[in-house]
Amino acid sequence: MAAGRNDIRTYRGFGTVTYLCLFILYAPLIVVAVYSFNASRSITIWEGVSLAWYRDVFTGPESAKFKQAAINSFSIAAIAATLSTMIALSAATALVRGGRFGLRTLSFGLISLPLMVPEIVTAVATLIFFSAIGFTRGYLTILAAHIAFCIPFAYMPISARMQGIEESYEQAAMDLYATRGQAFRRVLLPMMMPGIVSGFLLAFIISLDDFIITNFVKGAGVETLPTAIFGAVKQGIRPNIMAISTMLLAVSILMVTISYFVSKSDDAR
Amino acid sequence: MAGGGGTGGGVSASTYAGLRYWLLLPSWLVLGFIVLAPVGVMLIYSFLTKEFRGGVIWEFTLDAYDQFFFDRGLFGDEPPKIEWTYILIFWRSIWQAGAATLLALVIGFPTAYFIATRPERVRPIWVFLITIPYWVNLLIRTVSMKFLLRDQGPLNDFLIWTGLIDTPIHVINTDVAVQIGLFYSYLPFMVLPIYAAVERYDFALSEAAADLYATKWVALRRVLLPSVRPGVIAGCILVYVPSLGAFLAPDLLGGAKNFMIGSLIEEQFKGNAGNWPFGAAASMILLTMVMIILLLFARQQARAEREG
Amino acid sequence: MKNWITTTATALAIALGASVASAEEELVVYHWFEYIPQELLDKFTAETGIKVTMDTYDSNEAMLASLKAGGMGTYDVAVPGDYMVKIMTNEGMLDTIAEGELKNKGNIMEQWLDVPFDPGRKHSIPYQWGSTSFMVNRDVYKGDINTLAILFDPPAELSGKINMLDSQGEVMLLASLYLGIPQCSTDRAQLKALNDMLLKAKQHWASFNSDTAKEVLVSGDVAVGMIWNGFGAKAREEGANVEYAYPREGFNVWMDNVVLLKDAPHRANALKFMDFLLEPENMAAVTNYARYAAGVKGVEPYLDPVLATMPEQNPPEGAKGVFIEVCDEAVQKVYDQIWTNVKK
């Protein structure tokens, strides 16, 4: 693309801000990564390079717990983000493309409700509610709670995107004898993709990071990564936790890098 | 309304009008069951008598709201005056969250714009890059952020080394640290919705504006911004509203010397106070306040659309 | 994609499997974060064949809230602090251990047998005990540190460099000791004085923080930090030139206890677990891990030798440790009001 100075699309300084933004996001993680190789237990004092904490993650007495917690966390985040994105997409279609109707404001209020209630209140109230109706706490109660509070995070980008797409595209498709379903799948959905991906990713990280609600609704014996590592962090981050975080980070960056090169070779073909 | 788009005016989109209740059903079911019902529990609790050390006694009372709005002195037997304590705590949270949102917007908008103008192939990669740090637990990220910002921390050391400053900038345990904590907790929630909106933007509009001798910045303000407004609003909601109730990051960085709404409510359930009805009442007041803000916002939005 | 489906399927299988597995011998423990070594739990399982499931909390009050909100009946034992044992007893949340049900009860140290929060140990056994005081960075301040004035009316060089624990009970206790007034005082003048003193003292404090209480001392961000003794020992071991104070006005002593919960689904196993913990060798393993002190006789041979000489672990002769008292509702209400005044 032409990124000339007079290109209407380029604003001077926006690139700099972006790199600043990346720096802000990643700087604390660089600290974590560096100190995960620290021989000492401390985050403030450097005592030489060591891989001891990485060994500890795989062979330490808690390795089984962390592995299970990671499986739980990622499966819950994946399922919760997928379902809440689907629910949010469906709700956004109704609220953005469904005309004016009485329950619209109310529905929007309901969707934003999980944002407005402080987590500890949701946590205690949900626990009271679940035990009142006789739910046994466990994997499924965590999943249910996560699906619910991920919905607004998925909804906002999806709805913002849909508002930017003129309805005339679908109308045109339907004028050309596409059914409403076809118009949705073939016309609206592809245009919606950036919004859907954004919504999914936000829901995913919200679920992956949740501690307060999860800790109340999880019940005994089911751990997610935040609940498994929370104590270790409260006592001053233990280096094995930094090692786990660093590996998470490395794996995800590796995935992105691979996808970058795959897409590049697709282009080359 | 922010989420609905064009509540007030313009041509109402309605391709799916016939299906709208079916499309809304899943969200009603899930949210009604898992969120609305517990909120109902809390609403009821806010009108019940507090049980000492947590829990409630099933007797109706307005004590919780009375405690919020009226000051009856240290021993609770003076004639009631207006209680400013909690209003002050709410006000503090409102403006701290506002400052954090503004900060997120100032950093987030250019970032989102920049990503949206990259070649299509690399855009998803940028989007991932923005969210990946959030795969690491918030507590860990915040503790290392605190390490970075310390008076003798790497950031101050670096700035002194470059000669930009002579003495360390004191950030930890200040209001600015609270704002940084909130800003840092929710940054991607600003970037991604704006990205989703800008990505859709038709740059021919900006070019048309330029042809009419608008400067680039005028084009940005008058042409781009209005058409990506839903994204900006969505981002602001996702940063502002959770910031109001957040406490972990702001407390860790800001020193927790002063209650935020979130820590005040947390204290009622997890601290010594054990005053559930008061915690519930404070949550309900917060909820009402946010609802009113969103509604006023939506009305103004609708008016703007009618006029514009 | 396929992997993802496998993961999901595995996770669901685990979720559903959890209810099937309950047929075998089990024990459900509600415990603090990071307070028992995994090896010890594994040892218990190896010895008894009882599978231990553990759930964790980060404050006495959070545990109480969760149990009150519907957690009763799912856990067998919990590990509340001293005053919380009393509160839970008052709430009727604890089951009584009949005489003779614990064969190792005789191992409990004399001084911890008849404690004010559980006279005669009818509901609990000692787990670990320790103290809450504060540490001072000796590079910054070389004067006398064994006074609570360091926290509440500090010398100029320490003002603005103090971190307090974000914990109402412990701050209120130390403040009362400093003023020389009884805990849970009902005297209005004394309560007023407590309120005013704390408001004044707050100006000298940099932060309230429990989570990074150790870090801020090690990094030198603060010169004085309120801290638990075992946690403080770790700060010193990490290289900070800090000293643990034993203020002559008094300091907080606390004890965590394993309690038998009412409606415990596996009561017999819970008792086995308590007996297991009362074995000196096992309790010593907890002490070596947590760096606090055991309340069980005969642990010495198994202890890490460092503990015997650790200054944080060995108060000087005549040091005055005080348990937190459980205030009645009226006084607690005033305490809450004072705490809100301090933090508003």
PDB file of C-alpha atoms in Angstrom, chain C residues 129-250:
ATOM      1  CA  TRP C 129       0.590 -19.961  65.040  1.00  0.00           C
ATOM      2  CA  GLY C 130       2.564 -16.821  64.518  1.00  0.00           C
ATOM      3  CA  SER C 131       2.575 -13.120  65.150  1.00  0.00           C
ATOM      4  CA  THR C 132       1.758  -9.909  63.338  1.00  0.00           C
ATOM      5  CA  SER C 133       3.969  -6.937  63.933  1.00  0.00           C
ATOM      6  CA  PHE C 134       6.106  -4.850  61.608  1.00  0.00           C
ATOM      7  CA  MET C 135       9.591  -4.739  60.134  1.00  0.00           C
ATOM      8  CA  VAL C 136      11.889  -1.767  59.853  1.00  0.00           C
ATOM      9  CA  ASN C 137      14.620  -1.201  57.319  1.00  0.00           C
ATOM     10  CA  ARG C 138      17.750  -0.719  59.430  1.00  0.00           C
ATOM     11  CA  ASP C 139      19.570   1.185  56.698  1.00  0.00           C
ATOM     12  CA  VAL C 140      16.979   3.925  56.969  1.00  0.00           C
ATOM     13  CA  TYR C 141      16.337   4.003  60.687  1.00  0.00           C
ATOM     14  CA  LYS C 142      18.772   2.965  63.395  1.00  0.00           C
ATOM     15  CA  GLY C 143      16.836   4.007  66.517  1.00  0.00           C
ATOM     16  CA  ASP C 144      14.629   1.968  68.817  1.00  0.00           C
ATOM     17  CA  ILE C 145      12.061   0.053  66.833  1.00  0.00           C
ATOM     18  CA  ASN C 146      10.324  -1.884  69.592  1.00  0.00           C
ATOM     19  CA  THR C 147       7.466   0.527  69.942  1.00  0.00           C
ATOM     20  CA  LEU C 148       4.190   0.918  68.081  1.00  0.00           C
ATOM     21  CA  ALA C 149       4.934   4.615  67.693  1.00  0.00           C
ATOM     22  CA  ILE C 150       6.929   3.553  64.621  1.00  0.00           C
ATOM     23  CA  LEU C 151       3.566   2.830  62.936  1.00  0.00           C
ATOM     24  CA  PHE C 152       1.284   5.404  64.506  1.00  0.00           C
ATOM     25  CA  ASP C 153       3.518   8.385  65.264  1.00  0.00           C
ATOM     26  CA  PRO C 154       6.713   7.715  63.335  1.00  0.00           C
ATOM     27  CA  PRO C 155       9.931   9.726  63.428  1.00  0.00           C
ATOM     28  CA  ALA C 156      10.316  12.119  60.523  1.00  0.00           C
ATOM     29  CA  GLU C 157      12.667   9.880  58.518  1.00  0.00           C
ATOM     30  CA  LEU C 158      10.045   7.118  58.392  1.00  0.00           C
ATOM     31  CA  SER C 159       6.982   9.234  57.727  1.00  0.00           C
ATOM     32  CA  GLY C 160       5.453   8.490  54.335  1.00  0.00           C
ATOM     33  CA  LYS C 161       7.425   5.250  54.035  1.00  0.00           C
ATOM     34  CA  ILE C 162       5.061   2.904  55.837  1.00  0.00           C
ATOM     35  CA  ASN C 163       2.993   0.075  54.409  1.00  0.00           C
ATOM     36  CA  MET C 164       0.100  -1.217  56.501  1.00  0.00           C
ATOM     37  CA  LEU C 165      -1.638  -4.568  56.114  1.00  0.00           C
ATOM     38  CA  ASP C 166      -5.058  -4.087  54.573  1.00  0.00           C
ATOM     39  CA  SER C 167      -6.685  -5.888  57.471  1.00  0.00           C
ATOM     40  CA  GLN C 168      -9.065  -4.169  59.852  1.00  0.00           C
ATOM     41  CA  GLY C 169      -8.702  -6.600  62.751  1.00  0.00           C
ATOM     42  CA  GLU C 170      -4.926  -6.456  62.982  1.00  0.00           C
ATOM     43  CA  VAL C 171      -4.641  -2.692  62.505  1.00  0.00           C
ATOM     44  CA  MET C 172      -7.331  -2.047  65.137  1.00  0.00           C
ATOM     45  CA  LEU C 173      -5.622  -4.352  67.630  1.00  0.00           C
ATOM     46  CA  LEU C 174      -2.227  -2.690  67.260  1.00  0.00           C
ATOM     47  CA  ALA C 175      -3.856   0.747  67.453  1.00  0.00           C
ATOM     48  CA  SER C 176      -5.661  -0.186  70.681  1.00  0.00           C
ATOM     49  CA  LEU C 177      -2.417  -1.516  72.162  1.00  0.00           C
ATOM     50  CA  TYR C 178      -0.647   1.699  71.209  1.00  0.00           C
ATOM     51  CA  LEU C 179      -3.277   3.798  72.971  1.00  0.00           C
ATOM     52  CA  GLY C 180      -3.318   1.397  75.912  1.00  0.00           C
ATOM     53  CA  ILE C 181      -7.060   0.861  75.680  1.00  0.00           C
ATOM     54  CA  PRO C 182      -8.749  -2.531  75.881  1.00  0.00           C
ATOM     55  CA  GLN C 183      -9.845  -4.282  72.703  1.00  0.00           C
ATOM     56  CA  CYS C 184     -13.512  -3.926  71.848  1.00  0.00           C
ATOM     57  CA  SER C 185     -13.743  -1.058  74.293  1.00  0.00           C
ATOM     58  CA  THR C 186     -17.259   0.266  74.751  1.00  0.00           C
ATOM     59  CA  ASP C 187     -15.985   3.512  76.258  1.00  0.00           C
ATOM     60  CA  ARG C 188     -16.952   6.309  73.891  1.00  0.00           C
ATOM     61  CA  ALA C 189     -14.026   8.546  74.724  1.00  0.00           C
ATOM     62  CA  GLN C 190     -11.623   5.688  74.003  1.00  0.00           C
ATOM     63  CA  LEU C 191     -13.285   4.835  70.699  1.00  0.00           C
ATOM     64  CA  LYS C 192     -13.236   8.492  69.708  1.00  0.00           C
ATOM     65  CA  ALA C 193      -9.544   8.642  70.564  1.00  0.00           C
ATOM     66  CA  LEU C 194      -8.925   5.515  68.478  1.00  0.00           C
ATOM     67  CA  ASN C 195     -10.693   7.096  65.517  1.00  0.00           C
ATOM     68  CA  ASP C 196      -8.784  10.379  65.798  1.00  0.00           C
ATOM     69  CA  MET C 197      -5.421   8.694  66.319  1.00  0.00           C
ATOM     70  CA  LEU C 198      -5.837   6.509  63.207  1.00  0.00           C
ATOM     71  CA  LEU C 199      -6.921   9.457  61.074  1.00  0.00           C
ATOM     72  CA  LYS C 200      -3.811  11.314  62.137  1.00  0.00           C
ATOM     73  CA  ALA C 201      -1.537   8.308  61.674  1.00  0.00           C
ATOM     74  CA  LYS C 202      -2.828   7.739  58.148  1.00  0.00           C
ATOM     75  CA  GLN C 203      -0.964  10.820  56.954  1.00  0.00           C
ATOM     76  CA  HIS C 204       2.275   8.971  57.622  1.00  0.00           C
ATOM     77  CA  TRP C 205       1.318   5.872  55.640  1.00  0.00           C
ATOM     78  CA  ALA C 206       2.231   5.247  52.028  1.00  0.00           C
ATOM     79  CA  SER C 207      -0.125   2.358  51.330  1.00  0.00           C
ATOM     80  CA  PHE C 208      -2.377  -0.417  52.576  1.00  0.00           C
ATOM     81  CA  ASN C 209      -1.283  -3.646  51.059  1.00  0.00           C
ATOM     82  CA  SER C 210      -1.277  -7.248  52.172  1.00  0.00           C
ATOM     83  CA  ASP C 211      -0.457  -8.948  48.875  1.00  0.00           C
ATOM     84  CA  THR C 212       2.882  -7.269  48.326  1.00  0.00           C
ATOM     85  CA  ALA C 213       3.726  -6.708  52.004  1.00  0.00           C
ATOM     86  CA  LYS C 214       6.984  -8.609  51.518  1.00  0.00           C
ATOM     87  CA  GLU C 215       7.955  -7.159  48.113  1.00  0.00           C
ATOM     88  CA  VAL C 216       7.753  -3.543  49.202  1.00  0.00           C
ATOM     89  CA  LEU C 217      10.150  -4.270  52.065  1.00  0.00           C
ATOM     90  CA  VAL C 218      12.616  -6.205  49.933  1.00  0.00           C
ATOM     91  CA  SER C 219      12.611  -3.606  47.173  1.00  0.00           C
ATOM     92  CA  GLY C 220      13.035  -0.745  49.625  1.00  0.00           C
ATOM     93  CA  ASP C 221       9.881   1.011  48.442  1.00  0.00           C
ATOM     94  CA  VAL C 222       8.926   1.418  52.085  1.00  0.00           C
ATOM     95  CA  ALA C 223      11.075   1.524  55.196  1.00  0.00           C
ATOM     96  CA  VAL C 224       8.460   0.141  57.567  1.00  0.00           C
ATOM     97  CA  GLY C 225       6.025  -2.608  56.761  1.00  0.00           C
ATOM     98  CA  MET C 226       3.402  -4.294  58.873  1.00  0.00           C
ATOM     99  CA  ILE C 227       3.852  -8.001  58.300  1.00  0.00           C
ATOM    100  CA  TRP C 228       3.295 -11.568  59.574  1.00  0.00           C
ATOM    101  CA  ASN C 229       6.405 -13.075  61.099  1.00  0.00           C
ATOM    102  CA  GLY C 230       6.859 -16.004  58.685  1.00  0.00           C
ATOM    103  CA  PHE C 231       6.376 -13.735  55.694  1.00  0.00           C
ATOM    104  CA  GLY C 232       8.776 -11.235  57.241  1.00  0.00           C
ATOM    105  CA  ALA C 233      11.436 -13.923  57.641  1.00  0.00           C
ATOM    106  CA  LYS C 234      11.249 -14.490  53.892  1.00  0.00           C
ATOM    107  CA  ALA C 235      11.795 -10.765  53.298  1.00  0.00           C
ATOM    108  CA  ARG C 236      14.947 -10.865  55.415  1.00  0.00           C
ATOM    109  CA  GLU C 237      16.159 -14.082  53.744  1.00  0.00           C
ATOM    110  CA  GLU C 238      15.810 -12.366  50.377  1.00  0.00           C
ATOM    111  CA  GLY C 239      18.476  -9.938  51.443  1.00  0.00           C
ATOM    112  CA  ALA C 240      16.722  -6.875  52.813  1.00  0.00           C
ATOM    113  CA  ASN C 241      18.311  -5.357  55.916  1.00  0.00           C
ATOM    114  CA  VAL C 242      15.069  -5.479  57.837  1.00  0.00           C
ATOM    115  CA  GLU C 243      14.397  -6.286  61.466  1.00  0.00           C
ATOM    116  CA  TYR C 244      11.204  -7.664  62.972  1.00  0.00           C
ATOM    117  CA  ALA C 245       9.965  -5.548  65.871  1.00  0.00           C
ATOM    118  CA  TYR C 246       8.468  -6.799  69.125  1.00  0.00           C
ATOM    119  CA  PRO C 247       6.794  -3.613  70.373  1.00  0.00           C
ATOM    120  CA  ARG C 248       6.640  -3.381  74.158  1.00  0.00           C
ATOM    121  CA  GLU C 249       3.029  -2.169  74.054  1.00  0.00           C
ATOM    122  CA  GLY C 250       2.273  -5.596  72.614  1.00  0.00           C
TER     123      GLY C 250
END
